[in-house]
mmCIF file of C-alpha atoms in Angstrom:
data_model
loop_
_atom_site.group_PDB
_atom_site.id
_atom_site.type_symbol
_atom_site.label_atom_id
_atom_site.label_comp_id
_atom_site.label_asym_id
_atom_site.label_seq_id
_atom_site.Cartn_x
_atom_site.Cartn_y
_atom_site.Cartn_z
ATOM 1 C CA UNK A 1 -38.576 12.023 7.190
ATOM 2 C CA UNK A 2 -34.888 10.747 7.736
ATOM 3 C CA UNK A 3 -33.992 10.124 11.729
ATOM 4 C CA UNK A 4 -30.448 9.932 12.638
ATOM 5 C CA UNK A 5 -29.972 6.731 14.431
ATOM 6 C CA UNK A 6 -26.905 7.342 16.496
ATOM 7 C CA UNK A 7 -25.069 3.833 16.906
ATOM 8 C CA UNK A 8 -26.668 3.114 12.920
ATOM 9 C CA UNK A 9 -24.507 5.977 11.494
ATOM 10 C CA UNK A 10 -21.947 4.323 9.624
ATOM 11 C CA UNK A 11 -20.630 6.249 6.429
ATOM 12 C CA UNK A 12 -17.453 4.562 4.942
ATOM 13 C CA UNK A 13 -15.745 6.028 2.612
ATOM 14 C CA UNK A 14 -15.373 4.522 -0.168
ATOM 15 C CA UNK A 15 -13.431 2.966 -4.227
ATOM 16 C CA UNK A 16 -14.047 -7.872 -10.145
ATOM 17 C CA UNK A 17 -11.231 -5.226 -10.130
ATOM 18 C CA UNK A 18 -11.846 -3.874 -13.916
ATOM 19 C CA UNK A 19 -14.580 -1.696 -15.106
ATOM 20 C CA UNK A 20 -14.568 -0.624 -18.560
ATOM 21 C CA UNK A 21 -13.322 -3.672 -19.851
ATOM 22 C CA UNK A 22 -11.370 -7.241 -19.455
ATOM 23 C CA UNK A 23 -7.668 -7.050 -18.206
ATOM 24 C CA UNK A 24 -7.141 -9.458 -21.109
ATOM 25 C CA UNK A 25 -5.802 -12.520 -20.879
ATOM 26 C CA UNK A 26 -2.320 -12.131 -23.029
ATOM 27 C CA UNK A 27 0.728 -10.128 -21.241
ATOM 28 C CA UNK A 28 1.844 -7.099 -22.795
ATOM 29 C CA UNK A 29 4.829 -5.289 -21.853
ATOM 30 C CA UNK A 30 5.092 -1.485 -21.026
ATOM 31 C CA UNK A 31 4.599 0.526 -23.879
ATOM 32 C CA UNK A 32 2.538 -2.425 -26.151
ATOM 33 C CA UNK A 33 -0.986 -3.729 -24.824
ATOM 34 C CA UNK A 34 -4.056 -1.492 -24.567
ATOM 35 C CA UNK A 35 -3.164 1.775 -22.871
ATOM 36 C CA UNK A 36 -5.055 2.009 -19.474
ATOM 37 C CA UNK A 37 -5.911 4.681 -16.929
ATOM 38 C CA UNK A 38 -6.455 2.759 -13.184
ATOM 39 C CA UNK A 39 -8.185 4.053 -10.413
ATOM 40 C CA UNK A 40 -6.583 3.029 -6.865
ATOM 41 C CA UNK A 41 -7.485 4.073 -3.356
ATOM 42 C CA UNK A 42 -11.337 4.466 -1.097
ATOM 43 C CA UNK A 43 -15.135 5.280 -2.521
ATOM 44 C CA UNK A 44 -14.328 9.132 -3.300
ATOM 45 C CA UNK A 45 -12.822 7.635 -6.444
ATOM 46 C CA UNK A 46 -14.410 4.246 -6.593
ATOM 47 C CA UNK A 47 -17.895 5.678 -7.688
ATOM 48 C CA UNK A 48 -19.541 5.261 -4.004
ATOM 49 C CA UNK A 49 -22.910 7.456 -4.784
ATOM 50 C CA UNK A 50 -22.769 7.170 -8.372
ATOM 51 C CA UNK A 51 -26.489 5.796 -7.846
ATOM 52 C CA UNK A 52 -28.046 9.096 -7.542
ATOM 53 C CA UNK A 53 -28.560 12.270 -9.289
ATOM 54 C CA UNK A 54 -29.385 14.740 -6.978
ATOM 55 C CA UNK A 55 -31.507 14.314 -4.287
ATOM 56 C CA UNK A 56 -35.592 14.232 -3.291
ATOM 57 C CA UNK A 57 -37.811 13.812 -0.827
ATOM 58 C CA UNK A 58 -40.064 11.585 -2.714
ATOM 59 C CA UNK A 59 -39.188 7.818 -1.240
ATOM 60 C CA UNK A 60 -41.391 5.433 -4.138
ATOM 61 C CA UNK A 61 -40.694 4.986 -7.727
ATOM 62 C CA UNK A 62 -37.700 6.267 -9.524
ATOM 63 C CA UNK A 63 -37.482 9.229 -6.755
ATOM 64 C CA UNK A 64 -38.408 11.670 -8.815
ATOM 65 C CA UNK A 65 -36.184 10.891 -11.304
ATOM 66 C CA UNK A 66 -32.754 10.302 -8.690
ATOM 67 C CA UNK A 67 -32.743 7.074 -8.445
ATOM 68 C CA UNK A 68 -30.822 5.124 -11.392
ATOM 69 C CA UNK A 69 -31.265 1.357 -10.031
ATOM 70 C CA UNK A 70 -34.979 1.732 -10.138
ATOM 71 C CA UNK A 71 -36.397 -0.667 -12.286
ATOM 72 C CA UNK A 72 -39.995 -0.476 -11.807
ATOM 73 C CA UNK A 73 -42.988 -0.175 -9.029
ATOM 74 C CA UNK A 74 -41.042 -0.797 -5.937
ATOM 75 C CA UNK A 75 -38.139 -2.543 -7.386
ATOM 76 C CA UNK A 76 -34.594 -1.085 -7.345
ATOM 77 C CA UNK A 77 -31.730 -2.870 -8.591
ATOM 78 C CA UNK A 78 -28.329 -1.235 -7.556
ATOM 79 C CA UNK A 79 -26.794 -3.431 -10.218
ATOM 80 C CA UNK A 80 -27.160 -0.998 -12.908
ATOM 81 C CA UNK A 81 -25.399 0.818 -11.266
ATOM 82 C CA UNK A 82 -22.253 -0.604 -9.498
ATOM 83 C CA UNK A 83 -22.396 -4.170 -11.429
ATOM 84 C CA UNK A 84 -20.771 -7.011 -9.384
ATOM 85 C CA UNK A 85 -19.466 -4.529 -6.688
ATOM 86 C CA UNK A 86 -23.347 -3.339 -5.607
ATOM 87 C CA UNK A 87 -22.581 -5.430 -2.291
ATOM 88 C CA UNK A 88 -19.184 -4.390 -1.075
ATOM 89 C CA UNK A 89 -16.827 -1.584 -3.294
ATOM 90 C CA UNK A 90 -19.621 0.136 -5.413
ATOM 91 C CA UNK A 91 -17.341 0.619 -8.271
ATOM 92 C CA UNK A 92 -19.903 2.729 -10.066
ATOM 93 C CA UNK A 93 -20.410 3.249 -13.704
ATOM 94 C CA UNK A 94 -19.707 6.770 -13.620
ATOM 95 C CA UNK A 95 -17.072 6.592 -11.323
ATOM 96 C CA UNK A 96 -13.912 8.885 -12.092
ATOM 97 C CA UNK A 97 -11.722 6.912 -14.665
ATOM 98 C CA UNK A 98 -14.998 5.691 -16.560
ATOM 99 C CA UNK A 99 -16.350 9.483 -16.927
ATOM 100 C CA UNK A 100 -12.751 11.217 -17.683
ATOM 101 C CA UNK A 101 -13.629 10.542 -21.187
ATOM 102 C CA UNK A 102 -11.304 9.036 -24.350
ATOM 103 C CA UNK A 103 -7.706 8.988 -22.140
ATOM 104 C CA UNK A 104 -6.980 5.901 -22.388
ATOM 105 C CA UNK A 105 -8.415 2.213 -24.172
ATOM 106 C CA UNK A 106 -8.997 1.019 -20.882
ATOM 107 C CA UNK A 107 -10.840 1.734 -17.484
ATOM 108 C CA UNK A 108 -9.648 -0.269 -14.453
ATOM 109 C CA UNK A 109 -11.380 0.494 -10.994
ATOM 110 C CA UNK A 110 -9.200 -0.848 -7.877
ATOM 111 C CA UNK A 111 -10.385 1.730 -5.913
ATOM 112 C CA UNK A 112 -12.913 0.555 -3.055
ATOM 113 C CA UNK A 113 -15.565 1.622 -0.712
ATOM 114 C CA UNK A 114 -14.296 1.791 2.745
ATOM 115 C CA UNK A 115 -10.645 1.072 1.636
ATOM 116 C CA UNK A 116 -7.377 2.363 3.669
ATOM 117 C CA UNK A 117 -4.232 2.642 2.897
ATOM 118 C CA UNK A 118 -3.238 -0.873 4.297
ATOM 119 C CA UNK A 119 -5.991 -1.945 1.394
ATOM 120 C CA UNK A 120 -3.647 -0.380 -1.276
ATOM 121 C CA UNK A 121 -0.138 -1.827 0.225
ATOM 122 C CA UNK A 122 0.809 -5.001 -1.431
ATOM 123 C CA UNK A 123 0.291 -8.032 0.849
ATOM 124 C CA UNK A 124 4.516 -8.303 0.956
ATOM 125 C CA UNK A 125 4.856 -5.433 2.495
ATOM 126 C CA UNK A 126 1.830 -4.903 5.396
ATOM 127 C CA UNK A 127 -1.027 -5.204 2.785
ATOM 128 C CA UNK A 128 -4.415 -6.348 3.586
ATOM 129 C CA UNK A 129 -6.937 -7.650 1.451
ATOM 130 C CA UNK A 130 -10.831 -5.941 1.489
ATOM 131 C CA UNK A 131 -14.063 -6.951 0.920
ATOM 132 C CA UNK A 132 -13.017 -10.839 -0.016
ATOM 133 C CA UNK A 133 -9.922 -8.806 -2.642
ATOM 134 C CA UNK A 134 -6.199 -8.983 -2.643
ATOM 135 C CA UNK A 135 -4.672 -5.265 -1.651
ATOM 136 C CA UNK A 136 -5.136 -3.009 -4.584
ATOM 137 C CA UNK A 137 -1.353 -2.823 -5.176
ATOM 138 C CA UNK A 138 -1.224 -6.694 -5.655
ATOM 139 C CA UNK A 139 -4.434 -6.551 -8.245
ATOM 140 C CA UNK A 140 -2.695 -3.454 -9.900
ATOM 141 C CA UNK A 141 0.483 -5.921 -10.487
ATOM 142 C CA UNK A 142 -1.756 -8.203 -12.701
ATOM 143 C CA UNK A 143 -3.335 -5.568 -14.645
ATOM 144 C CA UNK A 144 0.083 -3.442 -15.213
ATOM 145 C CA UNK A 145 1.412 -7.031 -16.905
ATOM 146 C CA UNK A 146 -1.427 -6.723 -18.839
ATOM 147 C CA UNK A 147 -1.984 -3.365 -20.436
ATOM 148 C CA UNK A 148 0.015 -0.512 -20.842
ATOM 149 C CA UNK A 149 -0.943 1.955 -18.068
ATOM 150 C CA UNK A 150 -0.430 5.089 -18.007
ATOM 151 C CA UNK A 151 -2.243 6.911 -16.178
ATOM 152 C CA UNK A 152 -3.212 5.481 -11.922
ATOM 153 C CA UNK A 153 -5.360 8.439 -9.945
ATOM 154 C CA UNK A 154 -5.382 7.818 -6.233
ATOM 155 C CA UNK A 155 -7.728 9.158 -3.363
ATOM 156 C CA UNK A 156 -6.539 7.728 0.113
ATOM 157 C CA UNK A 157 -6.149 8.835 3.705
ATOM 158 C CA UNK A 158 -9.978 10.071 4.278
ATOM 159 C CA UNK A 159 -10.564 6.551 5.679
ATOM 160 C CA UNK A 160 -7.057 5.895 7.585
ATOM 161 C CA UNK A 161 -8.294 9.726 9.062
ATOM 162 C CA UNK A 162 -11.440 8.818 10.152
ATOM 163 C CA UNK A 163 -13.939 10.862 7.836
ATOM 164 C CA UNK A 164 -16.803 8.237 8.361
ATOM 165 C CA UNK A 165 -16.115 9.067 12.950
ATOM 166 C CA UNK A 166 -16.292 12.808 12.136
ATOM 167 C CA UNK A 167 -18.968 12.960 10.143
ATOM 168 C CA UNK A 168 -21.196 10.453 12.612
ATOM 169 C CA UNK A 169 -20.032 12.245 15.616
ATOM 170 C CA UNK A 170 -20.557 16.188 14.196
ATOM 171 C CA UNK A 171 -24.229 15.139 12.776
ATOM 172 C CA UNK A 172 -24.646 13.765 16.189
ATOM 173 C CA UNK A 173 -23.360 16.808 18.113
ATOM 174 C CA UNK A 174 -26.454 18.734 15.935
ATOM 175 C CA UNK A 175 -28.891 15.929 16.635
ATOM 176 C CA UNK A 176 -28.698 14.930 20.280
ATOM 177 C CA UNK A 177 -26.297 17.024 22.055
ATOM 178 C CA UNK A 178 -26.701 20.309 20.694
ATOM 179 C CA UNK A 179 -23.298 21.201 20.893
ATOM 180 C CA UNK A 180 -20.217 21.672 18.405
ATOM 181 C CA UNK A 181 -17.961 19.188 17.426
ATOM 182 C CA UNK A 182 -15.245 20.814 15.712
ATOM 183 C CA UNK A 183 -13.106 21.245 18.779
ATOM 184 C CA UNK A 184 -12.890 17.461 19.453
ATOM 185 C CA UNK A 185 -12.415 16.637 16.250
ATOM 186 C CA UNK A 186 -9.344 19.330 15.207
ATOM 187 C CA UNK A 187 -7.580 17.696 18.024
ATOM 188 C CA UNK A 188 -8.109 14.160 16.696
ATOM 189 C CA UNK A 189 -7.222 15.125 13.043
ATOM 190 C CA UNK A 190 -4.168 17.219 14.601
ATOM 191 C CA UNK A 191 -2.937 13.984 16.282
ATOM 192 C CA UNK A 192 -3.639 11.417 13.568
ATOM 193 C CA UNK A 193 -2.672 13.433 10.392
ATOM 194 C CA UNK A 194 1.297 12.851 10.289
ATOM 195 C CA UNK A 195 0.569 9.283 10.253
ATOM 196 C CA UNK A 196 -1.858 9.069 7.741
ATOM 197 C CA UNK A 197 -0.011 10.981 5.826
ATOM 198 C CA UNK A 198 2.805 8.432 6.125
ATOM 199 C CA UNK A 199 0.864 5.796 5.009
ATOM 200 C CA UNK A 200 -0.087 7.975 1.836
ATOM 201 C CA UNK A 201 3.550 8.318 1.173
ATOM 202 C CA UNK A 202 3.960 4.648 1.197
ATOM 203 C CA UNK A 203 0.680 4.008 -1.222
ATOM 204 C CA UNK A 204 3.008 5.781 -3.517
ATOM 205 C CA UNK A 205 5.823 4.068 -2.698
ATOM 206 C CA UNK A 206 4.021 0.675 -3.019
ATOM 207 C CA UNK A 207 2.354 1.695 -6.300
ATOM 208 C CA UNK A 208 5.943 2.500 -8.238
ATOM 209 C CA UNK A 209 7.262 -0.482 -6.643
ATOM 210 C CA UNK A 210 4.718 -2.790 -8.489
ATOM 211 C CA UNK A 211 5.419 -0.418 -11.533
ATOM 212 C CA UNK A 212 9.212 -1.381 -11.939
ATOM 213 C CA UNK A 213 8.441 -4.696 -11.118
ATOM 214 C CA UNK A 214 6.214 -4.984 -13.888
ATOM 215 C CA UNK A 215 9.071 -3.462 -16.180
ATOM 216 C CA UNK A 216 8.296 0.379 -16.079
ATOM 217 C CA UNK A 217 10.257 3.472 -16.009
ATOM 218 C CA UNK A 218 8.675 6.249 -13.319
ATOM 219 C CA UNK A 219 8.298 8.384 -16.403
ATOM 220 C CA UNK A 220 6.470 5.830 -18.340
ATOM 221 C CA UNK A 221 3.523 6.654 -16.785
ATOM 222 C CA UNK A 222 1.816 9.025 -14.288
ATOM 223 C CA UNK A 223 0.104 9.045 -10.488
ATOM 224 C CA UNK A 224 -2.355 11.475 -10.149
ATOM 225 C CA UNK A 225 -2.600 12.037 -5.889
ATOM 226 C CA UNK A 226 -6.114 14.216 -5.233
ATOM 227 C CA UNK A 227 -7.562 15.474 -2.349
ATOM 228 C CA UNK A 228 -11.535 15.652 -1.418
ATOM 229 C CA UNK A 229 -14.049 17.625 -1.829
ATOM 230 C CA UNK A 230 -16.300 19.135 0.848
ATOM 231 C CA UNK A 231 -19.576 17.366 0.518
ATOM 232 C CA UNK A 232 -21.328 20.657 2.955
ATOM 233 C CA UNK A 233 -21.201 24.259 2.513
ATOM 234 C CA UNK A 234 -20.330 26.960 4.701
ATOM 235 C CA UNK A 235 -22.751 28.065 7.493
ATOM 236 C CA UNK A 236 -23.507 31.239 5.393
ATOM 237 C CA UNK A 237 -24.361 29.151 1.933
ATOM 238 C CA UNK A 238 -26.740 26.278 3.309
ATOM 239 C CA UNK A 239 -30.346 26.911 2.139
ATOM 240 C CA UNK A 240 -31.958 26.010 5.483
ATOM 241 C CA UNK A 241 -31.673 27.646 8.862
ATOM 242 C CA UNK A 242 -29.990 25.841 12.086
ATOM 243 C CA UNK A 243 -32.564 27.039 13.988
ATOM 244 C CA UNK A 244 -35.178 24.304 13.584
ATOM 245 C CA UNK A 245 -35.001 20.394 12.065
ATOM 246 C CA UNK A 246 -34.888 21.328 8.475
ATOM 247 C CA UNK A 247 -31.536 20.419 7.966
ATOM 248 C CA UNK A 248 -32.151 16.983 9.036
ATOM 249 C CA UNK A 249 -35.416 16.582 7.687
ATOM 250 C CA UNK A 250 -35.603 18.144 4.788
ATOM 251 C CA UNK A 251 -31.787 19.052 3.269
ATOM 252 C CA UNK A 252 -30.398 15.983 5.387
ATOM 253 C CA UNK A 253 -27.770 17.976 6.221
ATOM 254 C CA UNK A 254 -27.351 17.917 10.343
ATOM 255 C CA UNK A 255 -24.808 20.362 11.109
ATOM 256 C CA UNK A 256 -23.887 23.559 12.849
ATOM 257 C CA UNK A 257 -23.284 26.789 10.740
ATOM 258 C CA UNK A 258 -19.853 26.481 13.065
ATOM 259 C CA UNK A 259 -19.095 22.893 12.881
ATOM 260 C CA UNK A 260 -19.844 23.693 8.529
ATOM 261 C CA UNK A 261 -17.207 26.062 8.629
ATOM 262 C CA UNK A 262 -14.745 24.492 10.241
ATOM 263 C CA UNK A 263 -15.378 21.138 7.987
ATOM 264 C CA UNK A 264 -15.059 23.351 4.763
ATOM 265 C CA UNK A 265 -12.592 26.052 5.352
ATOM 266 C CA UNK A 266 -10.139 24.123 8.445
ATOM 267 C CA UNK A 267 -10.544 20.347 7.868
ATOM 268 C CA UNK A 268 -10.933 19.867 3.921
ATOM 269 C CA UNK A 269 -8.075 22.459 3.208
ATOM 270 C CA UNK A 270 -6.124 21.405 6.082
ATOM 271 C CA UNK A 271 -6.032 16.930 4.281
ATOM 272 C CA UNK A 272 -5.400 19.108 0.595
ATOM 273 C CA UNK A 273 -2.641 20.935 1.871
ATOM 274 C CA UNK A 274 -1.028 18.503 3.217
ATOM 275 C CA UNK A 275 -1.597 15.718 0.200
ATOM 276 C CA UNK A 276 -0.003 18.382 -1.838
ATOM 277 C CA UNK A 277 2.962 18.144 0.240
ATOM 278 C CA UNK A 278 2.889 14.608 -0.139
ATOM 279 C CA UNK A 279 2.717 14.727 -3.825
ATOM 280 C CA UNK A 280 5.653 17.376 -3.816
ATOM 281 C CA UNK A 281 7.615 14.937 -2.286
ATOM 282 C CA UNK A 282 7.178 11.529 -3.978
ATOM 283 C CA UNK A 283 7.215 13.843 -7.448
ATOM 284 C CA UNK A 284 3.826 13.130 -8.578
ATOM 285 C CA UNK A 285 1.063 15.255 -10.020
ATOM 286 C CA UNK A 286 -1.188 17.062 -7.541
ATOM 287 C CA UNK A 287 -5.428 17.302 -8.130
ATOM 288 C CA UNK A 288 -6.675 19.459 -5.701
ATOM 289 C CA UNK A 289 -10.749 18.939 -5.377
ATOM 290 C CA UNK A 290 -11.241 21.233 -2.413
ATOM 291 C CA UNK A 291 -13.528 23.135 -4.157
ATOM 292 C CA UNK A 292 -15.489 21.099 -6.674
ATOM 293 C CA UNK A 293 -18.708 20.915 -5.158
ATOM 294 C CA UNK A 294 -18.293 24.262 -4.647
ATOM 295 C CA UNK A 295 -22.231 25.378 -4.424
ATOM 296 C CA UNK A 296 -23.501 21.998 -5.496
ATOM 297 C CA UNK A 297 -22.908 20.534 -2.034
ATOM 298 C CA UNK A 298 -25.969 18.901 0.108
ATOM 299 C CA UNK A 299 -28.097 22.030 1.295
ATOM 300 C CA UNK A 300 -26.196 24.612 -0.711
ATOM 301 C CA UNK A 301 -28.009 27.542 -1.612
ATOM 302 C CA UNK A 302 -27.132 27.830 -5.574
ATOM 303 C CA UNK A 303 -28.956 23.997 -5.502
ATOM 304 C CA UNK A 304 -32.167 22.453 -5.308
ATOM 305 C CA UNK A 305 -33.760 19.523 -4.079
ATOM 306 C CA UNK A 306 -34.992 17.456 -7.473
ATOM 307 C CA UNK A 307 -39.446 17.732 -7.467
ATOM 308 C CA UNK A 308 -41.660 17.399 -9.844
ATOM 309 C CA UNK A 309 -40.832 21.286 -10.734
ATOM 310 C CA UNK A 310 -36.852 20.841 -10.411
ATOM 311 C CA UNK A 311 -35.850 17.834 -12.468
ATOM 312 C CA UNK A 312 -32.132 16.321 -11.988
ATOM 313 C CA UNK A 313 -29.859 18.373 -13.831
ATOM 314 C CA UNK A 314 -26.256 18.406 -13.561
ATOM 315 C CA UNK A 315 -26.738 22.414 -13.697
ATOM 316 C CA UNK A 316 -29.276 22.904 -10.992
ATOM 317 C CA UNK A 317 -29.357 19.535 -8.635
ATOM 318 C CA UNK A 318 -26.678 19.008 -6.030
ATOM 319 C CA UNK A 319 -23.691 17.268 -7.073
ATOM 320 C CA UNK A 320 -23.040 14.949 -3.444
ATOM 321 C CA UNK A 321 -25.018 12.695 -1.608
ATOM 322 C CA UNK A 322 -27.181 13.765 1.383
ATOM 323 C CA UNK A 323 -27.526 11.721 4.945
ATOM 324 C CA UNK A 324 -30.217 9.153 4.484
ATOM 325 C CA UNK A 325 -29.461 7.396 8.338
ATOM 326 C CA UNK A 326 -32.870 5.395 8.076
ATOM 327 C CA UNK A 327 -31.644 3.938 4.176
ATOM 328 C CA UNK A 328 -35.067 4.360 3.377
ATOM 329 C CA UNK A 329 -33.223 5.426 -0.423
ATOM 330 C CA UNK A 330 -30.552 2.700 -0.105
ATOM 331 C CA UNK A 331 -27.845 1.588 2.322
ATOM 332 C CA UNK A 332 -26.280 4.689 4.148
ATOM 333 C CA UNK A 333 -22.286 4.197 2.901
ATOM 334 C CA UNK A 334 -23.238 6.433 -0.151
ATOM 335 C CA UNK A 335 -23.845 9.072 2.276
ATOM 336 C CA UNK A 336 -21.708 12.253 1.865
ATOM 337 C CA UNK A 337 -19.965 11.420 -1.531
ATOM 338 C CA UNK A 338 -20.152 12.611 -4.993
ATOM 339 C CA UNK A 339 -22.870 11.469 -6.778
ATOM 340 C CA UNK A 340 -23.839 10.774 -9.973
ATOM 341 C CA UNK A 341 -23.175 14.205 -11.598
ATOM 342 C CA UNK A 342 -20.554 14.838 -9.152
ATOM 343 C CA UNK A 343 -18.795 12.015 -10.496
ATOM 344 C CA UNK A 344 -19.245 13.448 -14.071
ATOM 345 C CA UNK A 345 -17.414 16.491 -12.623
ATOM 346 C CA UNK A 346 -14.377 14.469 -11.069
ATOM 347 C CA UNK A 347 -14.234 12.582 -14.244
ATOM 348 C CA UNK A 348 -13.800 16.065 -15.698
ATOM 349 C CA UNK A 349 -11.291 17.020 -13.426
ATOM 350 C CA UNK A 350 -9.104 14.190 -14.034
ATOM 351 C CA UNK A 351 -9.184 14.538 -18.045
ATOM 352 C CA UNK A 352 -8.355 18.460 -17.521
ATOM 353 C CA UNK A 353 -5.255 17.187 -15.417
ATOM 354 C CA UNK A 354 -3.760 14.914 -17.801
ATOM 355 C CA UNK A 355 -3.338 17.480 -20.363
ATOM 356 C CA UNK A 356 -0.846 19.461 -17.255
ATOM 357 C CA UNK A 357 2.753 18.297 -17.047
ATOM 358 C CA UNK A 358 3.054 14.949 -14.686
ATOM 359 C CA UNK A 359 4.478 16.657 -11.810
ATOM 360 C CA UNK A 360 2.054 19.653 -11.742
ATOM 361 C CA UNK A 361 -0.429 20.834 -8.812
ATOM 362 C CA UNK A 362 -4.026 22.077 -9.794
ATOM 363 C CA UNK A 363 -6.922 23.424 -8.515
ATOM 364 C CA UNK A 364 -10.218 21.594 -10.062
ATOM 365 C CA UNK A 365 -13.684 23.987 -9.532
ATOM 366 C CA UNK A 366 -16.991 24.281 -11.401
ATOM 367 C CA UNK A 367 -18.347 27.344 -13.324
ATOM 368 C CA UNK A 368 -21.893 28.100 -11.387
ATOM 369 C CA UNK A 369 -25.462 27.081 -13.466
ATOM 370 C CA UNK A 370 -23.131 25.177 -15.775
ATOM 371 C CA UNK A 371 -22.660 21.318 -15.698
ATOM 372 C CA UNK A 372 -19.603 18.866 -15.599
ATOM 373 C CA UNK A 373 -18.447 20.902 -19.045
ATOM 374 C CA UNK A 374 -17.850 23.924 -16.805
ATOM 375 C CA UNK A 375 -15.026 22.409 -14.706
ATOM 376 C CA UNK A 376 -11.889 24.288 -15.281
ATOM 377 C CA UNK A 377 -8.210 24.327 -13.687
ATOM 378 C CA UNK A 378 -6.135 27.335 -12.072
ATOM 379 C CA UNK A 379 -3.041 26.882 -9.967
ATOM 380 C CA UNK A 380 -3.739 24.636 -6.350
ATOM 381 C CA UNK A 381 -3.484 27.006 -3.457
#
């Protein structure tokens, strides 16, 4: 049984700076070096949740199979998982860049749990360093001097927006108050969102400027800006009724058919739409992952809780990580995210992209009962 400790709710979002391999220690120059894809921004991209595969009830051993830093009995060792980062960015091994397959020689994971957008400026220019790291743009300038990137994907703004607030507060409003919190937190959103959205532009702006410095044209080499996914379904498509503590207890999913809604038709779309816009403008390419978890989410009716007669599978487990508040399956930051076969998916996502043009906008969703292999683009609303 998972109880929702009010003040203990704390889900930051989330992305030893390389994964996949050494930065090297010779400097190449664009266009010679190892070709490397880099992964920039919070822990939607930085593998936060990349621990589990699915979710279960069961709370010893390997969790029924979820649980990839068990090592034996009663002994878990997140290591396996996230490496060096298991205390602070949980760079994950199946985090985005390291399952987009064969695009480039080289993996390199900035991105960290919990980051902002002041974690990706360079320190020159308003950056601030994370989690005992330099600002993301400042570690990017090292490895750009020493590989030849090509490809950087960035997820920011959730953070700068406040996800971790509105999803404490909304679980809360189910929880305690029994009341909806959409209202409220529409009006926050509505008065933050032009600034956040600033702040994305200047990632961007940041990110080319350590580019050129390092000796790059702009169309040496791409940005991929995405936008989230929506961890909950609708009201209509979660598997357990409002009506009673099932959600909590059992799915560990504690919200309101209305407050779901709004979070997956008003919120998620609203942050999309307007990274697009942001994309549009600094002329980068546009993934829109709005609706990757689309029926995979926590409580969704097309998934299943992992037992003993529903093994993790990418096909018929959910693909995101469900509110544990008590961490009696591991610290409560990998709340809400991808996990492990979501991951797979976003990895996915990100290799279908690169074969687009470098200025295009796309839609990422998954094909029902099918796994990671299913994901396929159309055109981003």
């Amino acid at each position: 049984m998972r109880r929702l400790a009010g003040a203990g709710v704390v889900l930051p979002l989330a992305v030893s700076a390389l994964v996949g391999g050494s930065a090297g220690t010779s400097v190449a120059s664009p266009g010679a070096g190892p070709t490397a894809v880099v992964s920039m921004g919070d822990s939607y991209i930085s593998g936060e949740g990349g621990r589990w595969q699915g979710n279960s009830l069961t709370n010893t051993g390997n969790r029924t199979g979820t649980d990839r830093a068990w090592v034996s009995g009663s002994t878990y060792d997140p290591t396996k998982v996230y490496g060096t980062t298991a205390d602070g960015c949980h760079r994950s091994d199946s985090a985005e860049v390291r399952s987009a397959g064969a695009v480039a020689d080289m993996a390199v994971n900035l991105a960290c749990s919990g980051a902002t957008s002041e974690n990706v400026f360079r320190a020159s220019n308003g950056g601030v360093s994370f989690k005992g790291e330099a600002p993301q743009a400042d570690q990017l300038s090292a490895v750009a001097a020493a590989n030849n990137v090509k490809v950087i994907a960035l997820s920011v703004g959730g953070n700068d927006l406040g996800f971790a607030d509105i999803i404490k507060d909304c679980a809360l409003d189910f929880v305690l108050w029994n009341s909806y919190c959409y209202d409220d937190q529409q009006y926050a959103v509505d008065q933050k969102i032009d600034g956040v959205m600033a702040n994305v532009g200047k990632s961007v702006d940041e990110i080319r400027a350590v580019m050129r410095a390092a000796g790059y044209t702009d169309s040496s080499y791409r940005i991929v800006l995405q936008s989230y996914p929506s961890p909950i379904p609708r009201g209509a498509e979660n598997r357990y009724t409002q009506s009673d503590w099932s959600r909590l207890n059992t799915g560990g999913c504690p919200f309101w058919n209305r407050d779901s809604d709004w979070a997956r038709d008003s919120l998620v779309p609203q942050l999309a739409n307007r990274l697009k816009g942001v994309a549009a403008a600094k002329g980068v390419q546009f993934l829109d992952l709005r609706d990757m978890l689309q029926g995979r989410e926590v409580c969704a009716r097309a998934s299943k809780l992992v037992s003993t007669s529903a093994p993790a599978s990418a096909k018929t487990s959910e693909w995101a990580r469900w509110i544990d508040s008590s961490e009696t399956q591991g610290p409560v930051q990998e709340d809400m995210h991808p996990n492990y076969f979501g991951q797979l998916a976003a990895g996915r996502c990100l290799n279908l992209a690169l074969a687009q043009p470098a200025t295009s906008a796309s839609s990422c969703k998954n094909t029902p009962g099918a796994d990671q292999t299913g994901m396929f683009l159309t055109s981003a609303p």
